[in-house]
Tab-separated table of C-alpha atoms and ligand atoms in Angstrom:
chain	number	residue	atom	x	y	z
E	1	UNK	CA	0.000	0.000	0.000
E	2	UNK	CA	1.527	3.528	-0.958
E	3	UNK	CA	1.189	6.022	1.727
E	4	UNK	CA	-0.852	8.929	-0.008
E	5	UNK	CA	1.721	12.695	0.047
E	6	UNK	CA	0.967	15.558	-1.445
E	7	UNK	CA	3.702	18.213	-2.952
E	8	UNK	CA	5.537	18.312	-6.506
E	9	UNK	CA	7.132	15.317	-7.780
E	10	UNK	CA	9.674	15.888	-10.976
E	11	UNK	CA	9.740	13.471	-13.325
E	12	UNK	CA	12.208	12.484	-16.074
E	13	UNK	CA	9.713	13.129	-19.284
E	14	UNK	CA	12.427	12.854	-21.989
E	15	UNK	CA	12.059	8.804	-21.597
E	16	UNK	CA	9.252	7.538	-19.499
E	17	UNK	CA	6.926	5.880	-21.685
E	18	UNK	CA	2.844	7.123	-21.404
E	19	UNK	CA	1.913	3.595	-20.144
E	20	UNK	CA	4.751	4.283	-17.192
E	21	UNK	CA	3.293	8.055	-16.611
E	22	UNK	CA	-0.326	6.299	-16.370
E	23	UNK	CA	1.271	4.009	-13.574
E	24	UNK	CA	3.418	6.992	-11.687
E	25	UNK	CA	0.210	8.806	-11.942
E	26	UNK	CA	-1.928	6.154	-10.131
E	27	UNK	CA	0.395	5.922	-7.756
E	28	UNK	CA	1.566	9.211	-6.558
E	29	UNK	CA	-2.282	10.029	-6.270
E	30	UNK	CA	-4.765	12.906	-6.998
E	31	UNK	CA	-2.674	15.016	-4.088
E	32	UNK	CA	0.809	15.216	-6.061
E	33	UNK	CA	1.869	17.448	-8.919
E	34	UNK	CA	3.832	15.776	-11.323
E	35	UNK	CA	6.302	18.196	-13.160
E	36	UNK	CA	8.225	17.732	-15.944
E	37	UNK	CA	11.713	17.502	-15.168
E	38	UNK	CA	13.832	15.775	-17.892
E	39	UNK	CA	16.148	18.737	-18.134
E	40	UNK	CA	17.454	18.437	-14.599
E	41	UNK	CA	19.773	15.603	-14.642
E	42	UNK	CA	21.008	16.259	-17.493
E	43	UNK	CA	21.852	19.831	-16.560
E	44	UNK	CA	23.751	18.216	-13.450
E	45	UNK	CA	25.699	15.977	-15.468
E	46	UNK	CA	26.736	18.445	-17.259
E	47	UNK	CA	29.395	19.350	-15.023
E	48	UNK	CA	31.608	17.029	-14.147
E	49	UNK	CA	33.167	16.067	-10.565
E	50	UNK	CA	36.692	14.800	-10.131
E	51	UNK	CA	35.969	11.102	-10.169
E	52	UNK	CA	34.206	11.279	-13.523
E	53	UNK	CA	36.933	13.209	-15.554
E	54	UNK	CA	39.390	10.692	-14.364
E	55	UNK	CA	37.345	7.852	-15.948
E	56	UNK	CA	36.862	10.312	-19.059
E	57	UNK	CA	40.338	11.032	-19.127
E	58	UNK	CA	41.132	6.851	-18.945
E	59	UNK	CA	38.896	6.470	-21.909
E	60	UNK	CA	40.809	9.346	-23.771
E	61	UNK	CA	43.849	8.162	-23.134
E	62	UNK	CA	42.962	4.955	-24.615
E	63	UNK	CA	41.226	6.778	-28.020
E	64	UNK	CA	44.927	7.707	-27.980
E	65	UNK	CA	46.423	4.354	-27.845
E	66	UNK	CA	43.501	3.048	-30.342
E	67	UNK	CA	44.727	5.540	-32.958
E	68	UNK	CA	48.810	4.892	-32.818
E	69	UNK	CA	46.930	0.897	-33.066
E	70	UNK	CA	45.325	2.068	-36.816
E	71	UNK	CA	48.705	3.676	-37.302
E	72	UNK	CA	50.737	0.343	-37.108
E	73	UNK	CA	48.749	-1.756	-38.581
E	74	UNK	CA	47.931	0.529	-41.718
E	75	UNK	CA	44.729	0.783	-43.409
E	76	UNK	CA	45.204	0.143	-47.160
E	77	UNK	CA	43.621	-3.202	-48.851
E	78	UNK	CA	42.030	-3.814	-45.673
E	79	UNK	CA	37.910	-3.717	-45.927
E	80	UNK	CA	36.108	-0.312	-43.502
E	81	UNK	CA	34.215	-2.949	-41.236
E	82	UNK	CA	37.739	-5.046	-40.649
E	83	UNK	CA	39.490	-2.009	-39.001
E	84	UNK	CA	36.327	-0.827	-37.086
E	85	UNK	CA	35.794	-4.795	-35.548
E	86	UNK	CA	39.831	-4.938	-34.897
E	87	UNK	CA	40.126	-1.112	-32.969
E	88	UNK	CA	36.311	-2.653	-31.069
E	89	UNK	CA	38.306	-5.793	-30.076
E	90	UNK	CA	41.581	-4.132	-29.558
E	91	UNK	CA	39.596	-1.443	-26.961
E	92	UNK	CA	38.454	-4.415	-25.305
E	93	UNK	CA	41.567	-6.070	-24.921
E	94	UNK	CA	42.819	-3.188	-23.145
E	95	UNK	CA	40.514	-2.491	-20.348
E	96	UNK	CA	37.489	-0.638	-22.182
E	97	UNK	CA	34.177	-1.953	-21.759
E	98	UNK	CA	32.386	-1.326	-24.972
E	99	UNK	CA	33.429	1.221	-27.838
E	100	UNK	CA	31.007	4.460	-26.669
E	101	UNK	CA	29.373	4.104	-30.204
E	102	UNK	CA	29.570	1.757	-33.787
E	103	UNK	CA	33.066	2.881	-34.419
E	104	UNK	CA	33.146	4.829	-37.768
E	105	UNK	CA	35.460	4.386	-40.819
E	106	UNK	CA	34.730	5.717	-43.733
E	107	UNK	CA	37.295	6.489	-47.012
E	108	UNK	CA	36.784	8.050	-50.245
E	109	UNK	CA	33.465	9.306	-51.086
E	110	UNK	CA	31.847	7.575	-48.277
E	111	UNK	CA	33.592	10.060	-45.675
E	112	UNK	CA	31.180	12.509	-47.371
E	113	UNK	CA	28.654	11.611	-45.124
E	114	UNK	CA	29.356	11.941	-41.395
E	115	UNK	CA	27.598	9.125	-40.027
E	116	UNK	CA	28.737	6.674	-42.236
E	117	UNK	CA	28.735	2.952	-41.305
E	118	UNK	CA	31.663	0.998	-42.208
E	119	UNK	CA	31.275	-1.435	-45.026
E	120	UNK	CA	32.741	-4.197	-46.460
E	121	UNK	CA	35.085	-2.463	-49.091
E	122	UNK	CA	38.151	-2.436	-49.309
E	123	UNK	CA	40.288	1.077	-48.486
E	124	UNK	CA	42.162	2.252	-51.689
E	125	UNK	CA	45.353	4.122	-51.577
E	126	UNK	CA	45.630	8.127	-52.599
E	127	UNK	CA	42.292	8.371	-50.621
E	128	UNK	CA	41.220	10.148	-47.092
E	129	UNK	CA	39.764	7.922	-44.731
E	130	UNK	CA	37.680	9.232	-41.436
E	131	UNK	CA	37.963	7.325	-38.294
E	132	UNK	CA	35.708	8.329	-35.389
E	133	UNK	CA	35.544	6.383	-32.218
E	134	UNK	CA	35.170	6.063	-28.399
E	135	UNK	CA	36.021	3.736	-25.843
E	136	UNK	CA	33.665	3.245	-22.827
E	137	UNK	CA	35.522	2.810	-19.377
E	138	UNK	CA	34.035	3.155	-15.961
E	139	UNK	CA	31.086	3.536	-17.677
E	140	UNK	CA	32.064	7.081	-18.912
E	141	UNK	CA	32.519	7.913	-22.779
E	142	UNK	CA	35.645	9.789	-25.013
E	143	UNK	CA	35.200	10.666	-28.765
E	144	UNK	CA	37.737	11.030	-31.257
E	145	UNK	CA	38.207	11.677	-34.798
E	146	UNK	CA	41.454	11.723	-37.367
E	147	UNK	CA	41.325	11.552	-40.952
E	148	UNK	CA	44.486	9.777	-42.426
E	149	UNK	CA	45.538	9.727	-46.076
E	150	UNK	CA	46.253	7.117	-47.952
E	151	UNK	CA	48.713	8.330	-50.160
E	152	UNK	CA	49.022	11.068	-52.653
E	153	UNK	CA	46.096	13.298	-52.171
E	154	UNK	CA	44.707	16.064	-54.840
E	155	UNK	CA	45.249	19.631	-53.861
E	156	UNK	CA	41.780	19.697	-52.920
E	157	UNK	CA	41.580	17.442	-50.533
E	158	UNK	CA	44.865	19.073	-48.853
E	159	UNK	CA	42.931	22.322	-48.427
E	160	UNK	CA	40.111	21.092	-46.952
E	161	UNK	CA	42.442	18.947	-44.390
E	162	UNK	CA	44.183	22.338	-43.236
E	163	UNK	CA	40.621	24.290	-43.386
E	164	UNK	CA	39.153	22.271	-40.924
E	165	UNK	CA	42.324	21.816	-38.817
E	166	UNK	CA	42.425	25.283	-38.705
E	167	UNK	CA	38.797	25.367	-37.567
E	168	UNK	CA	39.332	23.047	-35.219
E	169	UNK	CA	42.385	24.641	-33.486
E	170	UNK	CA	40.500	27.944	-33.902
E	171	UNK	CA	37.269	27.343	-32.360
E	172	UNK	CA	39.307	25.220	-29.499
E	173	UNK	CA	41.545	28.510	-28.418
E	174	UNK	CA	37.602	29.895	-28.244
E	175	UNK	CA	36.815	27.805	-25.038
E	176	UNK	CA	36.662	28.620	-21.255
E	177	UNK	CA	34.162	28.876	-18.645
E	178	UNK	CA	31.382	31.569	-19.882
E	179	UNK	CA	31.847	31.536	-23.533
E	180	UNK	CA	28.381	30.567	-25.446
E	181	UNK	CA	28.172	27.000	-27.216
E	182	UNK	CA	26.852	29.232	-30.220
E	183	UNK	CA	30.041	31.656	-30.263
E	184	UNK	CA	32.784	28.903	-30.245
E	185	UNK	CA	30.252	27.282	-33.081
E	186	UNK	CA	31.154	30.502	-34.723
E	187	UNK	CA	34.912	30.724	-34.530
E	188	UNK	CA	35.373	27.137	-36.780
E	189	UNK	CA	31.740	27.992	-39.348
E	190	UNK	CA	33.074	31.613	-40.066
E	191	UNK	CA	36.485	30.243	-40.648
E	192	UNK	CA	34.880	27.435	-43.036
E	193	UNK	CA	32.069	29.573	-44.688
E	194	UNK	CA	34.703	32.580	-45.491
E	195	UNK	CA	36.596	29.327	-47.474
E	196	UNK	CA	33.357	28.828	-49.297
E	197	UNK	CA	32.364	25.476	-47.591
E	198	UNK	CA	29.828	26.509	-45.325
E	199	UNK	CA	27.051	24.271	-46.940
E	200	UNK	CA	29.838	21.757	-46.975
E	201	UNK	CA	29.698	21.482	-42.877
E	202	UNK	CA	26.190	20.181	-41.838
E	203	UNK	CA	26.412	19.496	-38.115
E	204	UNK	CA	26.927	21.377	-34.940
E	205	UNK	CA	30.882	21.813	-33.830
E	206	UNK	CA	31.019	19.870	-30.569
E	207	UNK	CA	28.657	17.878	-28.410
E	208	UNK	CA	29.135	17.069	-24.757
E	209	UNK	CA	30.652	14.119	-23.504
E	210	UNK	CA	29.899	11.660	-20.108
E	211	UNK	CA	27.654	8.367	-19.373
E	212	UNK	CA	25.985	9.013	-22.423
E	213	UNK	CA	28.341	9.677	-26.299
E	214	UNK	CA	25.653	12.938	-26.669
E	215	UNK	CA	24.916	14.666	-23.639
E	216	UNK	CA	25.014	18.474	-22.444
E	217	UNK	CA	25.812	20.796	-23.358
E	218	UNK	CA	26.341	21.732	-27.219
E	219	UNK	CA	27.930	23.440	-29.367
E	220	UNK	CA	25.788	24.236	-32.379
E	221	UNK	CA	24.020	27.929	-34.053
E	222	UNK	CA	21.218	27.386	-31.782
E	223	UNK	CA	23.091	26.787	-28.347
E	224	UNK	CA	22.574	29.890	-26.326
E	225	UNK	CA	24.088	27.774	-22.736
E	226	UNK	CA	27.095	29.773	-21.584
E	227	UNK	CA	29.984	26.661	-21.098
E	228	UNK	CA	30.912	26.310	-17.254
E	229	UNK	CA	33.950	24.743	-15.837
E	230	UNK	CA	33.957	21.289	-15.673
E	231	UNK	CA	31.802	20.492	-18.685
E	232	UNK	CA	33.317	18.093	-21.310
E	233	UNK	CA	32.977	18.538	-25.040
E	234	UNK	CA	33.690	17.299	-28.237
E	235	UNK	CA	35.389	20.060	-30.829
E	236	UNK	CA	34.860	18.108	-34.260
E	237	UNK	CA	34.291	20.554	-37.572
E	238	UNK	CA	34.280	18.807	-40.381
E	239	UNK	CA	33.521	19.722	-44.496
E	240	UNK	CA	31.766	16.763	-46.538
E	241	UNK	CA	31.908	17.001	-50.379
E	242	UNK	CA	29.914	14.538	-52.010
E	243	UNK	CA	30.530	11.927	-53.823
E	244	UNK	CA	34.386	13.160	-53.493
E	245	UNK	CA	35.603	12.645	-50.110
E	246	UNK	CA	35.267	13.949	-46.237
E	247	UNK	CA	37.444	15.757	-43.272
E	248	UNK	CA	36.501	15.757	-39.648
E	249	UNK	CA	38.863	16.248	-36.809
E	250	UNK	CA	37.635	15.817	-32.964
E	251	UNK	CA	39.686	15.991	-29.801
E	252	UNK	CA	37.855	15.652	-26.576
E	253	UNK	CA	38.352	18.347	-23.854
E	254	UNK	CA	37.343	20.075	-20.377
E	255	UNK	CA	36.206	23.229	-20.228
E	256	UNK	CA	38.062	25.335	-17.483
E	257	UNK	CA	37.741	29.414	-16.649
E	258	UNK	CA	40.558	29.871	-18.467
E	259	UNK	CA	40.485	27.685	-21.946
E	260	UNK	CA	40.182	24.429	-22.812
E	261	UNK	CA	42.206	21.128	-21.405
E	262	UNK	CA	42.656	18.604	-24.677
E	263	UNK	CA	42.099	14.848	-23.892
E	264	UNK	CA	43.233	13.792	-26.744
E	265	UNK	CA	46.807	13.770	-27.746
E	266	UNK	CA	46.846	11.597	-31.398
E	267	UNK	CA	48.630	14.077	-33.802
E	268	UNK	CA	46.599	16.170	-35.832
E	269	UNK	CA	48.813	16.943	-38.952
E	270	UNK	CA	47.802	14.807	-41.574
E	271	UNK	CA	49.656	11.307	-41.448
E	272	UNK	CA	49.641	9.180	-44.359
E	273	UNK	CA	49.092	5.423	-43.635
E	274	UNK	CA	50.050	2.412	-46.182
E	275	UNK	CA	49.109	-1.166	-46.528
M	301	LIG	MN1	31.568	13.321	-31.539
C-alpha cells in the first residue's frame, strides 16, 4: 500500500513511456503534482566532478592508444568494417568496456557523409579515410576523430584537411568557462564559410561528452548555454563534399575558466598510412 503525500514530484519526461506516466500517476495520487523535469539531470551531469573526468580522461587516453593501433597496422587493402571490428576488439583487450558508439570508418566518397557505417570495401590508396571512435571505461565515454591519407592526395583534398584543422584549433583557443556553445560554433563555421564550404559542414561543432556519447551541453548555431567549468565537449568541424571525399577532426576536452584542457593527444597533422 503507498502512503498517499501531497507536494511536486519531478519526473524524467524525456524517456518515461505514457503507459509508465499512467502508472506513476496512479500511484503518486490525486494530491501530487507531477512536473516535468527531464532537463534536470542532465543539466547536473553536465558538469563534471573529479571522479568522472578521471574515468573520461582513462577512456581518452585509450582513443589515444587506439589511434597509434590504426597507425601500425595501416589501413590500405584492408575492408572499412575489418578495421572498425579490430580497434572494437583491440579497446576491449585493453581495459574498455564497450566502444562508446559503432566505431566509424569511412574512405573516399563515403567520408562525405558523417555518419557513415563501415562497409565491407576495401580502403584504396591516394584516398582520405575518417575514423571516429570512443572507448567506454568506468562507464564514462571519449570521442575522437582523425582523418588519415592514404597516399598522394589532390590539392583539394589538402585544403580542406588544413581548413578544418584550422577550424578546429580555432574554435578550441575559443573555449573557457562563460563563452556561449553558439560563439565557439562561430569561430570554426566563419572560418569554413569565409573558405566557401559553409554548406559543406552540416552538423553542430562539438557535443558534450559523459555516461551518455551525446549529452550536455552543445555546441551548435542554436546553443545559447554559456559553457561552465567542468563540462566536457567534443570540438569536431568537419567539411563533406559529395561523392568526393570527407574531413573531420575531434579531440575531446574540459572546459576550465581559463580555456580548454585537450584529452586527446593523437597528432593532428595529416599522417599518411600504407598497406
Ligand atoms: Mn563526436
Amino acid at each position: 500500500m503507498v502512503e498517499r503525500v501531497s507536494g511536486r514530484v519531478g519526473f524524467e519526461d524525456q524517456h518515461l513511456t505514457v503507459r509508465q506516466y499512467k502508472r506513476l500517476r496512479e500511484l503518486v495520487g490525486d494530491q501530487v503534482e507531477l512536473v516535468p523535469a527531464g532537463g534536470l539531470v542532465e543539466d547536473l551531469r553536465a558538469v563534471k566532478e573529479p571522479g568522472e573526468l578521471q574515468s573520461i580522461r582513462e577512456a581518452a587516453d585509450l582513443a589515444d592508444d587506439m589511434y597509434e593501433y590504426i597507425q601500425s597496422r595501416g589501413l590500405v587493402g584492408r575492408t572499412e568494417r575489418e578495421v572498425a571490428l579490430d580497434v572494437e576488439r583491440e579497446m576491449r583487450e585493453r581495459g574498455a568496456e564497450d566502444p562508446s558508439f559503432p566505431s566509424i570508418v569511412a574512405s573516399g566518397a563515403h567520408g562525405a557523409l558523417p555518419h557513415a557505417d563501415p562497409r565491407d570495401e576495401r580502403i584504396a590508396a591516394n584516398t582520405l579515410v575518417i575514423v571516429d571512435m570512443g572507448c567506454r571505461v568506468d562507464g564514462y565515454c571519449s570521442d575522437c576523430t582523425r582523418t588519415f591519407a592514404t597516399g598522394d592526395l589532390e590539392d583539394e583534398a589538402i585544403e580542406v584537411y588544413e581548413l578544418v584543422l584550422a577550424a578546429q584549433q580555432e574554435s578550441l583557443a575559443a573555449i573557457h568557462a562563460g563563452v556561449e556553445g553558439r560563439e565557439v560554433d562561430a569561430v570554426a563555421r566563419n572560418l569554413i564559410d569565409a573558405a566557401g564550404h559553409g554548406e559543406h559542414f552540416g552538423h553542430g561543432l562539438g557535443h558534450g561528452v559523459g555516461l551518455e556519447i551525446h549529452e550536455a551541453p552543445r555546441l551548435a548555431q542554436t546553443a545559447e548555454a554559456a559553457l561552465t567549468s567542468g563540462n566536457v565537449v567534443t570540438v569536431e568541424p568537419g567539411v563533406y563534399l559529395p561523392g568526393a571525399f570527407g574531413v573531420r577532426i575531434e579531440d575531446l576536452v574540459i572546459v576550465r575558466d581559463d580555456g580548454a584542457e585537450v584529452l586527446s593527444h593523437f597528432p593532428k597533422p595529416l599522417i599518411t598510412l600504407g598497406a
